Amino acid sequence: MIFAGGAGYMAMNFEKPSFGIVDMGDWENISDDSIKVVSEAWIHNPNSLGLSVGFIDVGYEAEINDISLAEGKVDEVSIESGNNTKTLETELRQGRIPDWWVSHLENGENSTVSVPVEINTPVTSFSVEAFSKEISTNISSRIENSLESIEGSYTGPGIETTRSGLSVEIRPEIEVRDFKASWGDISEQESEVLMDMKVHNPNSYPIPTPSFGGRADLNNVTVANWTANSEPLTELAEEGMIAPGETEELRFRVGLKNQRMDDWLETHVRNREYTEAEIDAQLIFNVEGEEFKAPAGGMECIIQIQTDILVDDKQHSVENKGCEPKNEAYPETENEESTGTDSGNRTEQDLVDEGLLG
């Protein structure tokens, strides 16, 4: 009876403790199979008496965009009257990283980190939002700002062909204009990047629409390796061909493999939330059965990504390194002189100048 009376008195006079996160903490014990989050929490007990072992349990989660990425529980917490600090340790659910990635892109590259906490005592139970933080990235614009370096004029290799029964050498030229990048369809398996550009044909003959090949690595984790066919955004005079003097707007769909994102995140947090994305890309034309790549050796891009999910003291200065062609041009070819009626390896323009071609 004395115990019951004491409990009843305490229930009538009990004030709820308050709870919060001093610091979301840091990434710890990072391995291929496990990533831990260690955080520091505060608990304020407004009651004049301490709450002894067995009196209070604390359950908590770490959520990003309402996706639970970690959860933990501290049973039988003992807290003194006044302010207390406790260390919370949780293990990241790496299998949920692709789900978060999809939600992050669907929200316009924005995420909300939150830590809901539930406190249970024999007297009462209540929930609090102990921590909330907004994080944003601008990956699509970084891709666009870097890969727009592919804009420019390119001259292909010398290609032997025939014109009006005469053997000629042509060197096709193309111009790339107005490169744009944006997110396309986002699914559980794949995040689509739409890469749009205009391709101008300054030649006197039609050229086929190109494919677009490349590879994307995040901290040496390959998330895309593609060859994408073009989709015309303007009506072509001839299907699959860009007419002489015409400019066509083309779209290429590049898919990033979402299931590789948990492998990437391990490297990202190991580098204190820093990533160097390496992208190799080039347009691939097939002219008269010969391959013409623009740029000839491909375009190599470095994109730096820094986040602050847990890391506050950013140690890297993020800048747009842009892209550089690995090989700026195909080697020049020397025209061979010929005798008789055979035109030899003269260029198409040579034959026009000599009146052999109109």
XYZ file of N, CA, C and O in Angstrom, residues 20 35 53 74 146 152 165 185-186 214 222 224 300:
52
model
N 16.682 15.729 -26.627
C 17.155 16.316 -27.878
C 18.507 15.755 -28.259
O 19.127 14.996 -27.507
N 27.914 0.206 -41.335
C 28.241 1.600 -41.054
C 27.464 1.991 -39.804
O 26.244 1.826 -39.752
N 17.475 3.078 -12.717
C 17.537 2.017 -13.708
C 16.227 1.243 -13.722
O 15.664 0.915 -12.686
N 17.551 2.149 -26.102
C 18.321 2.093 -24.866
C 17.344 1.750 -23.754
O 16.436 2.534 -23.441
N 29.398 20.566 -66.300
C 30.647 19.931 -66.713
C 30.574 19.430 -68.149
O 31.425 19.750 -68.982
N 31.030 22.189 -79.240
C 32.139 22.622 -80.086
C 32.098 21.932 -81.432
O 31.149 21.212 -81.767
N 31.115 7.393 -108.853
C 32.042 6.401 -109.361
C 33.499 6.719 -109.120
O 34.375 5.959 -109.537
N 13.062 9.530 -65.837
C 12.274 8.588 -65.046
C 13.131 8.012 -63.918
O 14.278 7.612 -64.129
N 12.550 7.960 -62.731
C 13.223 7.399 -61.564
C 12.442 6.168 -61.124
O 11.246 6.251 -60.835
N 29.456 6.115 -72.735
C 30.199 6.636 -71.600
C 30.161 5.730 -70.390
O 29.600 4.630 -70.408
N 31.504 2.003 -60.115
C 30.836 2.219 -61.399
C 29.325 2.158 -61.212
O 28.781 1.134 -60.800
N 27.269 3.544 -63.819
C 26.683 3.541 -65.165
C 27.774 3.227 -66.177
O 28.905 3.695 -66.056
N 36.709 13.545 -70.692
C 36.869 13.102 -69.304
C 36.477 14.241 -68.370
O 37.038 15.334 -68.446
